[in-house]
PDB file of C-alpha atoms in Angstrom:
ATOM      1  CA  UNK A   1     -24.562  -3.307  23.646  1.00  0.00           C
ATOM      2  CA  UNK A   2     -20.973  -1.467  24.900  1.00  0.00           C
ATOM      3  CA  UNK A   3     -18.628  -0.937  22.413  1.00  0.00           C
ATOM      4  CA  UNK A   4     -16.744  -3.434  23.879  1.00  0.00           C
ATOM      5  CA  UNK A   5     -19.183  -6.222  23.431  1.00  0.00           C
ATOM      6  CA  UNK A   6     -19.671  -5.288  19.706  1.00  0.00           C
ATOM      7  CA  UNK A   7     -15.878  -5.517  19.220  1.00  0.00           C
ATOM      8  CA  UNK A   8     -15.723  -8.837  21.151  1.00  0.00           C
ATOM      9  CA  UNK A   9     -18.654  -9.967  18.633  1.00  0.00           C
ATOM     10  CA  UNK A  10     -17.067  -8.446  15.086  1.00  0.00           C
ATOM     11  CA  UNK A  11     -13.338 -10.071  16.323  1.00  0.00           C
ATOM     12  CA  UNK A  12     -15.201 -13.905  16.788  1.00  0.00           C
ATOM     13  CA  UNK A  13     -16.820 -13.427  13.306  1.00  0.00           C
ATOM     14  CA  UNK A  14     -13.878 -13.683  11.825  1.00  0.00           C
ATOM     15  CA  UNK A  15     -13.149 -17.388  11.472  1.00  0.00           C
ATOM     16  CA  UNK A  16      -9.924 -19.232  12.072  1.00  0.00           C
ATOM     17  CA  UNK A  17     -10.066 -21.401   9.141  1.00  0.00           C
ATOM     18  CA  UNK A  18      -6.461 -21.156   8.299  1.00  0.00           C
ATOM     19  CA  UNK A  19      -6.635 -22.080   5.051  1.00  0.00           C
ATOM     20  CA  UNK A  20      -7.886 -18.423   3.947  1.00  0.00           C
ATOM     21  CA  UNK A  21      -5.479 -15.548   3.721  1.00  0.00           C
ATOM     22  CA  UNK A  22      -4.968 -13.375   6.745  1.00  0.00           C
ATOM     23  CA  UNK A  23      -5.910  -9.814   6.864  1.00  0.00           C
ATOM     24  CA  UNK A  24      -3.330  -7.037   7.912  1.00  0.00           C
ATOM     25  CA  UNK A  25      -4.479  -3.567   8.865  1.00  0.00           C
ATOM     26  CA  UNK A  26      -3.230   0.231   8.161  1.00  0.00           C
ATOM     27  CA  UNK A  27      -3.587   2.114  11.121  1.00  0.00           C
ATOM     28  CA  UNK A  28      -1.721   4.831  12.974  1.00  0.00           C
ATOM     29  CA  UNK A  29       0.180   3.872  15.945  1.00  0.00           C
ATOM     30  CA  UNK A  30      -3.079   5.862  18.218  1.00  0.00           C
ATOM     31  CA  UNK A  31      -5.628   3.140  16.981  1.00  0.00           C
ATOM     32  CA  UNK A  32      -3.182  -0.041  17.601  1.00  0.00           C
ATOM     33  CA  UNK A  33      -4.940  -0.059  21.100  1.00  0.00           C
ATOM     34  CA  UNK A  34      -8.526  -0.120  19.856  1.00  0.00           C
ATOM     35  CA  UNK A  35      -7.501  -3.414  17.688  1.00  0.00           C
ATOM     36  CA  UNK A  36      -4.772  -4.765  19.496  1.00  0.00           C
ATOM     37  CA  UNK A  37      -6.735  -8.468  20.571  1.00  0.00           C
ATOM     38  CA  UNK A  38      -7.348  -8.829  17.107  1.00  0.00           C
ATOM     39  CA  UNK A  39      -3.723  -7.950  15.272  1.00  0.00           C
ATOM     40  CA  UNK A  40      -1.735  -9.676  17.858  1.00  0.00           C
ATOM     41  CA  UNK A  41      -4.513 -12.416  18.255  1.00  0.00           C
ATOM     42  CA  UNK A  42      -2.906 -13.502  15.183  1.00  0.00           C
ATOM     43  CA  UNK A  43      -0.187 -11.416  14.377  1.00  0.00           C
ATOM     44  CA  UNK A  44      -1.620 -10.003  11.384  1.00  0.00           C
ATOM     45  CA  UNK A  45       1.018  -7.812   9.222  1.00  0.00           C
ATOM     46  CA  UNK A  46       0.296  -4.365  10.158  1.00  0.00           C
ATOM     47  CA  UNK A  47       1.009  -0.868   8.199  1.00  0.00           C
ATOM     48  CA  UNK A  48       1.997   2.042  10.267  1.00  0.00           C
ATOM     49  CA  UNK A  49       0.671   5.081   8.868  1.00  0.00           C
ATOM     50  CA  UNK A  50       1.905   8.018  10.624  1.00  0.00           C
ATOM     51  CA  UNK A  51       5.507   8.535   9.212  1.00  0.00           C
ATOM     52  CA  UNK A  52       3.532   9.898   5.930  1.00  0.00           C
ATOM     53  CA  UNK A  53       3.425  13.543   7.717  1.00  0.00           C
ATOM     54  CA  UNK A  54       6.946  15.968   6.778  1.00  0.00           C
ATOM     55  CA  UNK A  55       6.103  17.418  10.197  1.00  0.00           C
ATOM     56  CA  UNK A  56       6.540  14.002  12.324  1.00  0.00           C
ATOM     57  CA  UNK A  57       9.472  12.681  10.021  1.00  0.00           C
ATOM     58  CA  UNK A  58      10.944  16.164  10.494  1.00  0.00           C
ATOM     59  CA  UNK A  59      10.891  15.929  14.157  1.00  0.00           C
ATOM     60  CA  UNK A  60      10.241  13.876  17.409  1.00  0.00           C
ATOM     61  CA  UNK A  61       9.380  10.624  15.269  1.00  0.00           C
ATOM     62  CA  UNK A  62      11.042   8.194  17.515  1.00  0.00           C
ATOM     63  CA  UNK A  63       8.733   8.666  20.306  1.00  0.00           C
ATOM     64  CA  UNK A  64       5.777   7.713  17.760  1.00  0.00           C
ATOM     65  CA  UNK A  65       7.740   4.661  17.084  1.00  0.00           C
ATOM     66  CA  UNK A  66       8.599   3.870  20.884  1.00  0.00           C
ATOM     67  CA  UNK A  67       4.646   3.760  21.187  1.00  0.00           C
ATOM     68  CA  UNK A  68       4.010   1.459  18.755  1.00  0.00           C
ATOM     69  CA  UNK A  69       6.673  -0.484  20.010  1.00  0.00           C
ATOM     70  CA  UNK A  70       5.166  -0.793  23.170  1.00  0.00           C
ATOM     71  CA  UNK A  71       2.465  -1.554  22.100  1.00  0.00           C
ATOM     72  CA  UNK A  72       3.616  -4.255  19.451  1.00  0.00           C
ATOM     73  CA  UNK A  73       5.309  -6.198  22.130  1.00  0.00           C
ATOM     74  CA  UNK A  74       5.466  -9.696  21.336  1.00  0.00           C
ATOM     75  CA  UNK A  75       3.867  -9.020  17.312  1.00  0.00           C
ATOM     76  CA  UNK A  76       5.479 -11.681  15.371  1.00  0.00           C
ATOM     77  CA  UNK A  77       3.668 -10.972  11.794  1.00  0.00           C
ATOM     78  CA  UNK A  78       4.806  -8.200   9.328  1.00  0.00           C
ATOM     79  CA  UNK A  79       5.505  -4.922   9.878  1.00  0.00           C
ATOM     80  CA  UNK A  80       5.687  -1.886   7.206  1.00  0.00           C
ATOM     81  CA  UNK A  81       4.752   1.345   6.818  1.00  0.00           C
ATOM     82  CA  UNK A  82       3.559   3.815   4.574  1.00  0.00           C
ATOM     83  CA  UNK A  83       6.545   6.366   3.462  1.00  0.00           C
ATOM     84  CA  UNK A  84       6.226   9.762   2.494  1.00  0.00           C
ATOM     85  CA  UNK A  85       4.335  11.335  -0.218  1.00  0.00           C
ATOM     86  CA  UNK A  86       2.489  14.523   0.031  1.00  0.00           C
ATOM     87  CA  UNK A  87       4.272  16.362  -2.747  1.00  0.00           C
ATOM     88  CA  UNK A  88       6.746  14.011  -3.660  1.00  0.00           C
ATOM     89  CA  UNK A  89       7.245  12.684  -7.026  1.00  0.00           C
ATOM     90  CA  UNK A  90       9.712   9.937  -7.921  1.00  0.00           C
ATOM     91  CA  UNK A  91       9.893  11.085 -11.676  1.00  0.00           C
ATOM     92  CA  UNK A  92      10.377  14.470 -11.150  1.00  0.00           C
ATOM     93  CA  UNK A  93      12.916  15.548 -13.654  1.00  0.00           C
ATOM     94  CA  UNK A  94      14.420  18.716 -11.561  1.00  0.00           C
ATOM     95  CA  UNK A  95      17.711  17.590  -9.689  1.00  0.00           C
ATOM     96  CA  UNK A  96      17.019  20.136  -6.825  1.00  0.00           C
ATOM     97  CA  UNK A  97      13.489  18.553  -6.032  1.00  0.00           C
ATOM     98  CA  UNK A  98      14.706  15.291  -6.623  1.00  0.00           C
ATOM     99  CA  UNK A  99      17.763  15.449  -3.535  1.00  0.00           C
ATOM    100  CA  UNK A 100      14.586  16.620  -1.472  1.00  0.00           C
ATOM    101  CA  UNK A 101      12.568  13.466  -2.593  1.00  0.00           C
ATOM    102  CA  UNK A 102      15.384  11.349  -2.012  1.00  0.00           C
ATOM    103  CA  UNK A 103      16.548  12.768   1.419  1.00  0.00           C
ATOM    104  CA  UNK A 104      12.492  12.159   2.322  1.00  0.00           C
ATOM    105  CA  UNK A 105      12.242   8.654   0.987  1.00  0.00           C
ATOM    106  CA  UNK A 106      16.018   8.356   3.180  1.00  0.00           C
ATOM    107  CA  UNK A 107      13.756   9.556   6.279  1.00  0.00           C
ATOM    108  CA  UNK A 108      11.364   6.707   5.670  1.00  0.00           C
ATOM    109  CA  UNK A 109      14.080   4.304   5.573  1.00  0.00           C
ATOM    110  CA  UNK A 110      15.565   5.518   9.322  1.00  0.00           C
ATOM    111  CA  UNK A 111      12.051   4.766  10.594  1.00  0.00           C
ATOM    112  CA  UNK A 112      11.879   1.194   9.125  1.00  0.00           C
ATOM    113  CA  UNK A 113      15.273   0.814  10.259  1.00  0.00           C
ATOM    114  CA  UNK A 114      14.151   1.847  13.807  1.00  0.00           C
ATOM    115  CA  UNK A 115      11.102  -0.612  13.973  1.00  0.00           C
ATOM    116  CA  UNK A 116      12.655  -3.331  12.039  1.00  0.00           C
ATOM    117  CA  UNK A 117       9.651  -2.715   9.840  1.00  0.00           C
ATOM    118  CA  UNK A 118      10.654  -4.882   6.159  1.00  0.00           C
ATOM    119  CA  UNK A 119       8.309  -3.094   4.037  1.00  0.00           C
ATOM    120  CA  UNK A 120       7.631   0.819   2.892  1.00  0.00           C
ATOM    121  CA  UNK A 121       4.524   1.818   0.449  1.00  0.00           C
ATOM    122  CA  UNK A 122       5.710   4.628  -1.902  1.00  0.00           C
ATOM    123  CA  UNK A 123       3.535   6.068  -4.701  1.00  0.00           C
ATOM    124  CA  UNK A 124       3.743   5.395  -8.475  1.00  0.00           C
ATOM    125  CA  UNK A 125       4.950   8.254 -11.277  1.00  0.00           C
ATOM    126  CA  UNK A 126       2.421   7.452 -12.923  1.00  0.00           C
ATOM    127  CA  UNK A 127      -1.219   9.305 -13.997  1.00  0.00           C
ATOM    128  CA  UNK A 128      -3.499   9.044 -16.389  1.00  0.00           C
ATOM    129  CA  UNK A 129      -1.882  11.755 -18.626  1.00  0.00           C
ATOM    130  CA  UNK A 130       0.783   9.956 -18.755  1.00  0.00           C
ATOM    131  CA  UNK A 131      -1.198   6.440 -20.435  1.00  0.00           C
ATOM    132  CA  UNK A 132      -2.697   9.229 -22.759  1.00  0.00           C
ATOM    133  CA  UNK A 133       0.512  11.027 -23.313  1.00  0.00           C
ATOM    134  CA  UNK A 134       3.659   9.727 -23.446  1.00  0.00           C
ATOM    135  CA  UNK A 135       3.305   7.824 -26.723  1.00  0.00           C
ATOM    136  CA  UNK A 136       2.953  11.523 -28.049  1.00  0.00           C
ATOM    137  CA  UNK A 137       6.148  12.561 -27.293  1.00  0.00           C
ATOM    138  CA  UNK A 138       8.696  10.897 -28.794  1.00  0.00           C
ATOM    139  CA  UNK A 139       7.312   7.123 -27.891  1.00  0.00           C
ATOM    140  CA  UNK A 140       9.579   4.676 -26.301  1.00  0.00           C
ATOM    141  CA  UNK A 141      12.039   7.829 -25.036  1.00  0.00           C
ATOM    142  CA  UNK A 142       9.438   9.376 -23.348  1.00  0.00           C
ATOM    143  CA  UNK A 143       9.151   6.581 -20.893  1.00  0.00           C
ATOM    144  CA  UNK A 144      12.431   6.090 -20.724  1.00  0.00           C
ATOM    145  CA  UNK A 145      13.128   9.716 -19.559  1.00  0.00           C
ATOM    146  CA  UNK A 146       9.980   8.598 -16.489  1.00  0.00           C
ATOM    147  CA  UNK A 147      12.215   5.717 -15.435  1.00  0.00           C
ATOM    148  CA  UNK A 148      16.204   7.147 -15.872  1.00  0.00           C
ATOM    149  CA  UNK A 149      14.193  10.492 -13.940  1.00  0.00           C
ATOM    150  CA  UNK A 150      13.027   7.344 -10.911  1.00  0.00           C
ATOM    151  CA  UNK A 151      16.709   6.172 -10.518  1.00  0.00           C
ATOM    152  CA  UNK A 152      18.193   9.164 -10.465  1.00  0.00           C
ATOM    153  CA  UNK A 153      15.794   9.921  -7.264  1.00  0.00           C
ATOM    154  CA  UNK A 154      15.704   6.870  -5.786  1.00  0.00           C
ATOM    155  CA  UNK A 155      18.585   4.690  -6.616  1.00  0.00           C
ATOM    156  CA  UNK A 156      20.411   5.784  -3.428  1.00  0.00           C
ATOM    157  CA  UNK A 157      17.419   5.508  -1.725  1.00  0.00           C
ATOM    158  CA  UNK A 158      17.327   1.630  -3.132  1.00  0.00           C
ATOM    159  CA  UNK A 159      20.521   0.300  -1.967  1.00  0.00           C
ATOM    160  CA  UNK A 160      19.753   1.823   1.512  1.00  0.00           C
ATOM    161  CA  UNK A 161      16.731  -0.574   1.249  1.00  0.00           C
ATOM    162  CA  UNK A 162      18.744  -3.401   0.215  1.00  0.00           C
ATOM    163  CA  UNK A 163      21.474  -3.054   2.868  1.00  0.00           C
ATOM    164  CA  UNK A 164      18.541  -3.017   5.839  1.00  0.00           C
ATOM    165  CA  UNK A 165      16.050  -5.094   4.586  1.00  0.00           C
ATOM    166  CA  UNK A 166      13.260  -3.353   3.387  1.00  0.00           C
ATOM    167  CA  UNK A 167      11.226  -3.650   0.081  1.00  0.00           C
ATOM    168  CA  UNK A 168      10.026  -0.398  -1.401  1.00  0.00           C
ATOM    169  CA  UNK A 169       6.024  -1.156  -3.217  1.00  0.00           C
ATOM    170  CA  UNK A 170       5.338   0.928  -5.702  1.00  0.00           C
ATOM    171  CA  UNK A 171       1.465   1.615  -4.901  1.00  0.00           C
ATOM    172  CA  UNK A 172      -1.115   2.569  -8.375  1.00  0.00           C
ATOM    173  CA  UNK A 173      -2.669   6.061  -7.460  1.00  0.00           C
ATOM    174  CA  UNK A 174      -3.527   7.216 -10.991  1.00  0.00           C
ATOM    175  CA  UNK A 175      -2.779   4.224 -13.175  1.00  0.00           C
ATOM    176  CA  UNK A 176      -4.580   3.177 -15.717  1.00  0.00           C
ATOM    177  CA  UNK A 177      -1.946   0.595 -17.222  1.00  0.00           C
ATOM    178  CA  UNK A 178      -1.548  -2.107 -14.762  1.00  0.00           C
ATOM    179  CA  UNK A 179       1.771  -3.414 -16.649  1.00  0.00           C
ATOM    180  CA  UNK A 180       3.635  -0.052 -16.138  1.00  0.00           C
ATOM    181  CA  UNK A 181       4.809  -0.310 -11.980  1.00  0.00           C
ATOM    182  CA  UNK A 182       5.893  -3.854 -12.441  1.00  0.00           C
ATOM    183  CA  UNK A 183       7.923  -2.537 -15.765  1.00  0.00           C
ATOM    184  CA  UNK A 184       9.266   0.004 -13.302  1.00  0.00           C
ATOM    185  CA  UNK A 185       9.914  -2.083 -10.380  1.00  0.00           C
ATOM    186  CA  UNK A 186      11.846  -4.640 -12.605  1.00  0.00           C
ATOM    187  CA  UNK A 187      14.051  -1.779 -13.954  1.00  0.00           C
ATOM    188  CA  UNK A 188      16.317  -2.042 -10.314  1.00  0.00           C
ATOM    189  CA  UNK A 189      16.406  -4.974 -10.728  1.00  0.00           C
ATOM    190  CA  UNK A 190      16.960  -5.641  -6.801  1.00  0.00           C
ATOM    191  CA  UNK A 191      14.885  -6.965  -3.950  1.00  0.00           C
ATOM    192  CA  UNK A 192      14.240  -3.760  -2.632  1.00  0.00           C
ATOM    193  CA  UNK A 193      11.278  -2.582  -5.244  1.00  0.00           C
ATOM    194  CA  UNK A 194       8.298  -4.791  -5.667  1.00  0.00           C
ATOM    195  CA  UNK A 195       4.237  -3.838  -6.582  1.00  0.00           C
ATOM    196  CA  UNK A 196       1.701  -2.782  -4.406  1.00  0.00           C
ATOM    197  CA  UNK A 197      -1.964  -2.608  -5.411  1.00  0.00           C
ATOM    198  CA  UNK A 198      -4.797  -0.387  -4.268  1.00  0.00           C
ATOM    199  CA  UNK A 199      -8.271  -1.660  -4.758  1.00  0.00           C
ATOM    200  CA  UNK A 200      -9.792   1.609  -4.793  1.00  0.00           C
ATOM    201  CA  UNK A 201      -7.332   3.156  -6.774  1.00  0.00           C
ATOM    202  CA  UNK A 202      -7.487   0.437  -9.585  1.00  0.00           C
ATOM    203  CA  UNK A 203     -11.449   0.741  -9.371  1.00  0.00           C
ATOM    204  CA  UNK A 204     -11.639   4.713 -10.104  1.00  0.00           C
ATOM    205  CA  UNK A 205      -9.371   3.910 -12.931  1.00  0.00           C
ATOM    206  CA  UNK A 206     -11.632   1.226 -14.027  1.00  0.00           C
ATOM    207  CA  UNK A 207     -14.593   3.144 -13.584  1.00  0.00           C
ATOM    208  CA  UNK A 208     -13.547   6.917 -14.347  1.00  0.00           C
ATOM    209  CA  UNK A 209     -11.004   6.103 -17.225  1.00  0.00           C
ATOM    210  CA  UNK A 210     -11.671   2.870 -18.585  1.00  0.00           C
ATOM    211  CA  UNK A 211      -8.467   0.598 -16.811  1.00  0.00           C
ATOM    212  CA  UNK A 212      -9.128  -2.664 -16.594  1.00  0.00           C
ATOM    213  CA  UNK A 213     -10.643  -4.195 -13.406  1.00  0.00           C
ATOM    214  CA  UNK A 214      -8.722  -4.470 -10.316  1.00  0.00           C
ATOM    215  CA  UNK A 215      -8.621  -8.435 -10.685  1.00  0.00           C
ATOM    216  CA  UNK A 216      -6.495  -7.719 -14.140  1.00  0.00           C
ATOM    217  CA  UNK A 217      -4.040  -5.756 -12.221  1.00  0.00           C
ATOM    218  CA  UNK A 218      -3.409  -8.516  -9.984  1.00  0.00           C
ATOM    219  CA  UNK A 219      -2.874 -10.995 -12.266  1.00  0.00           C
ATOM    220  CA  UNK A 220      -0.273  -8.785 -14.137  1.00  0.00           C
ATOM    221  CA  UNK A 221       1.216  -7.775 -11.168  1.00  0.00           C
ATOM    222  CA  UNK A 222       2.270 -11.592 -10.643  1.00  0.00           C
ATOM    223  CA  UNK A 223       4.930 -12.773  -8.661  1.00  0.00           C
ATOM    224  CA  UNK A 224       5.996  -9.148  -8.308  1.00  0.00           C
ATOM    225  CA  UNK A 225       2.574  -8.391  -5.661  1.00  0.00           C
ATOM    226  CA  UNK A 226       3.608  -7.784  -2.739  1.00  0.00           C
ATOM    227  CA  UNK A 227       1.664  -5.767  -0.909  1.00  0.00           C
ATOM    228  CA  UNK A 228      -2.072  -4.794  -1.208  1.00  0.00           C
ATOM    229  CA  UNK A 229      -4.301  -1.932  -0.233  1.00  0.00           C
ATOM    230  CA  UNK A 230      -7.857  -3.317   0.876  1.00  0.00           C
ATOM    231  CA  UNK A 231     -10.757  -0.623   0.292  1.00  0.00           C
ATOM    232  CA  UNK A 232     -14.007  -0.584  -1.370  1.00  0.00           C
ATOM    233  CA  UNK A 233     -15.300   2.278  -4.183  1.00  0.00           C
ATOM    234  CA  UNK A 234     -17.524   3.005  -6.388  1.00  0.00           C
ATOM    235  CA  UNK A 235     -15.701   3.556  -9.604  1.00  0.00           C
ATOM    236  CA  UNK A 236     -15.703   7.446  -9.130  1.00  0.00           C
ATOM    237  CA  UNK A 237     -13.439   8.399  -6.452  1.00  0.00           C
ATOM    238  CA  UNK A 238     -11.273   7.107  -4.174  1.00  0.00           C
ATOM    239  CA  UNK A 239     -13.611   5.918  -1.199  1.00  0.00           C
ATOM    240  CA  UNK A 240     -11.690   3.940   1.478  1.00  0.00           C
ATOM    241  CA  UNK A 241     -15.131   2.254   2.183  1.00  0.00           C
ATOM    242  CA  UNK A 242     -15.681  -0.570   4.550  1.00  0.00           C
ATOM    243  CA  UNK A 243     -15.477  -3.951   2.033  1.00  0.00           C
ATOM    244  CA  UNK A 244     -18.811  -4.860   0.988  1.00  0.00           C
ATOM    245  CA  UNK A 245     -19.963  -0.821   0.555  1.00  0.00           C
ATOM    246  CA  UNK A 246     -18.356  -0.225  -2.675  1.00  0.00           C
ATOM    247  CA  UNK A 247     -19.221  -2.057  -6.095  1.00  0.00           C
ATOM    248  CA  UNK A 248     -15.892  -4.072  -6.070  1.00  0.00           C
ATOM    249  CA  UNK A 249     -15.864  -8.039  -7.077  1.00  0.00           C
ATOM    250  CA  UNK A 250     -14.707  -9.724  -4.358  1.00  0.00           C
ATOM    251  CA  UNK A 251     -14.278 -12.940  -5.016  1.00  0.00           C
ATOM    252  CA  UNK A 252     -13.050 -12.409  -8.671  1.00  0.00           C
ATOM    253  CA  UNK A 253      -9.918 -10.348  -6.606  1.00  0.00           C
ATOM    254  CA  UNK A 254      -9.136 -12.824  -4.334  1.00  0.00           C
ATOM    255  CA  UNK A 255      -9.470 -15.841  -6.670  1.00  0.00           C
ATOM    256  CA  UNK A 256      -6.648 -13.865  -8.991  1.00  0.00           C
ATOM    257  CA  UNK A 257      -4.865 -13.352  -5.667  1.00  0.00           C
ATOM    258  CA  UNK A 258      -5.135 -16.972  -5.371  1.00  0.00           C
ATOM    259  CA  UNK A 259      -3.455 -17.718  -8.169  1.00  0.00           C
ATOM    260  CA  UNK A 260      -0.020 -15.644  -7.447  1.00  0.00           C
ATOM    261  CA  UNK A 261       2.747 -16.907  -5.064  1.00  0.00           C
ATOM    262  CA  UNK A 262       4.361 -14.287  -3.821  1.00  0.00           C
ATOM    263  CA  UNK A 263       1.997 -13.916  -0.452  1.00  0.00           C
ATOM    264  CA  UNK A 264       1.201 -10.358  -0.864  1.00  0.00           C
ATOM    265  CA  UNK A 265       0.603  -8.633   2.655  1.00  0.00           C
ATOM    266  CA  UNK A 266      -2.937  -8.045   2.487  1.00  0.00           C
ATOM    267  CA  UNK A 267      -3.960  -4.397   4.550  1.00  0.00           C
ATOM    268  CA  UNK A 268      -7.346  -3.382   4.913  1.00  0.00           C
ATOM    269  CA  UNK A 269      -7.170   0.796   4.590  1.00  0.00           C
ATOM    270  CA  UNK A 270     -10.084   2.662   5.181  1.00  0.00           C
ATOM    271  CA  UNK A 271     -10.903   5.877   6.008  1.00  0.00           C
ATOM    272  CA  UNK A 272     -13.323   4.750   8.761  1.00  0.00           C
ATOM    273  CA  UNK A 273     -10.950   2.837  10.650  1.00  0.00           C
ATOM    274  CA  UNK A 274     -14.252   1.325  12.782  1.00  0.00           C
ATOM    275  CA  UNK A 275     -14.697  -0.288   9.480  1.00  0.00           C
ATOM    276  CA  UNK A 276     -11.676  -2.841  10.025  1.00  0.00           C
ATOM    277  CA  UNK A 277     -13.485  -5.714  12.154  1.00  0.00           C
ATOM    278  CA  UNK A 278     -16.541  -5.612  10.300  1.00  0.00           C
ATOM    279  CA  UNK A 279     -14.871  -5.669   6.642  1.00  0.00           C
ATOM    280  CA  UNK A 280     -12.837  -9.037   8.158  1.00  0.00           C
ATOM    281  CA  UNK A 281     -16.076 -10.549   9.012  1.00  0.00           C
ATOM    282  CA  UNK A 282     -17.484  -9.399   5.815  1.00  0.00           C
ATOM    283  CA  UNK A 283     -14.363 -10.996   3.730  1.00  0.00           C
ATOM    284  CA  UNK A 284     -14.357 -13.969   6.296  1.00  0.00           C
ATOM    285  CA  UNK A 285     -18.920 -14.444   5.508  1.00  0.00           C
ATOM    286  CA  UNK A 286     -17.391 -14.539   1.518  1.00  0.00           C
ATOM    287  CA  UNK A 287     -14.911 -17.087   2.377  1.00  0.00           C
ATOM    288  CA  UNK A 288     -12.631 -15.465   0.920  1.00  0.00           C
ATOM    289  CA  UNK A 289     -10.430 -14.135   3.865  1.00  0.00           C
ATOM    290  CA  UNK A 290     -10.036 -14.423   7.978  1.00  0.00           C
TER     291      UNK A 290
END
């Protein structure tokens, strides 16, 4: 069987029962091609992933975003993409390095501008140090230094957001409290900052340092979900499996999913991006997805 075939075969495994929630994907703008049929088929929400590189963002990113354009002609579903954050840390208490996070986070902004992409993931403050931490120095003023440090970097970067559209997720990397980026997010108290969830990421800190599992994080993420990473894990690292490889529970994620209103964009991300079509059949098999 061509690769074509197989592809033909994975993309009509994936029911159109439209009463399940519809898959988005995170790909960069070179793989739109391979699963064009299948995003546009539907117009899926879709995550752009190159504008994460200082090098692109720094240079000729327009012609990057003239691809995907192309490419995206006639899409209709949601468009984001992942921001910056190699090195970047919203909390980071020296002014100098915060104008740099700021102007990069800015950078991010002219690209979703550019696409009319609604939607940038950004990475949480957050680690476990932090959870272990922070009640040791000084309690409640230790966390509020974390959040005045976060509006200091990005509040700029916020009412940019506002003023075009966009809504800034705040994605768990090393959280092990699943309260703390909806506690952050609330603190602008504007449209432009919302929650975004990674599977993967909640599952290491379930399985490596004792965080609830990811199902709990939805459910106290609420109404303020929007946005979710897809992967699979094992509890130990941070995989980016195909669904269905890891040790996950998915059916107790999606049935918490269920129960929240706020029609989170759900992205499959793995690292094996052949892994898409299969992981929607795999979801679709579960009835939990399409």
């Amino acid at each position: 069987m061509d690769r074509s075939d197989q592809q033909r075969q994975e993309e009509s495994a994936v029911a159109l029962t439209t009463d399940l929630p519809l898959l988005g994907v995170a790909i960069p703008t070179a793989g739109i091609e391979t699963l064009q049929d299948f995003i546009l088929s539907e117009n899926r929400d879709l995550e752009l992933q190159d504008f994460i590189d200082a090098d692109l963002l720094n240079g000729d990113w327009k012609s990057v975003a003239d691809r995907a354009k192309a490419l995206l002609a006639g899409h209709t579903g949601r468009l984001g993409i992942h921001g910056p954050f190699w090195g970047l840390d919203i909390a980071c208490p020296d002014p100098d390095i915060r104008a740099l996070n700021t102007r990069k986070f800015m950078q991010g902004l002219d690209v979703c501008e550019y696409l009319a992409a609604t939607q940038m993931v950004i990475h949480s403050p957050y680690s476990t140090w932090d959870f272990n931490n922070l009640d040791n120095f000084q309690g409640r003023a230790a966390y509020d230094r974390v959040l005045d440090n976060c509006h200091r970097t990005m509040a700029a970067v916020v009412k940019r957001a506002e003023e075009i559209g966009v809504t800034m997720v705040i994605e768990n990397i090393q959280d092990k409290d699943p309260d703390i980026r909806r506690i952050l997010a609330d603190s602008f108290d504007s449209p432009a900052m919302a929650v975004s969830i990674d599977t993967g990421h909640a599952h290491y800190a379930f399985g490596s340092t004792g965080a609830p599992p990811v199902d709990y994080y939805v459910r106290r993420a609420g109404g303020r979900l929007e946005h979710v990473h897809l992967q699979d894990a094992d509890g130990y690292a941070d995989r980016h499996w195909s669904i269905g490889e890891g040790t996950i529970c998915w059916p107790a994620v999606f049935r918490a999913l269920g129960e929240i209103t706020s029609k989170p964009r759900l992205i499959l991300e793995l690292r094996d991006k052949s892994g898409i079509l299969p992981s929607a059949a795999y979801l679709n098999r579960l009835g939990l997805a399409r």
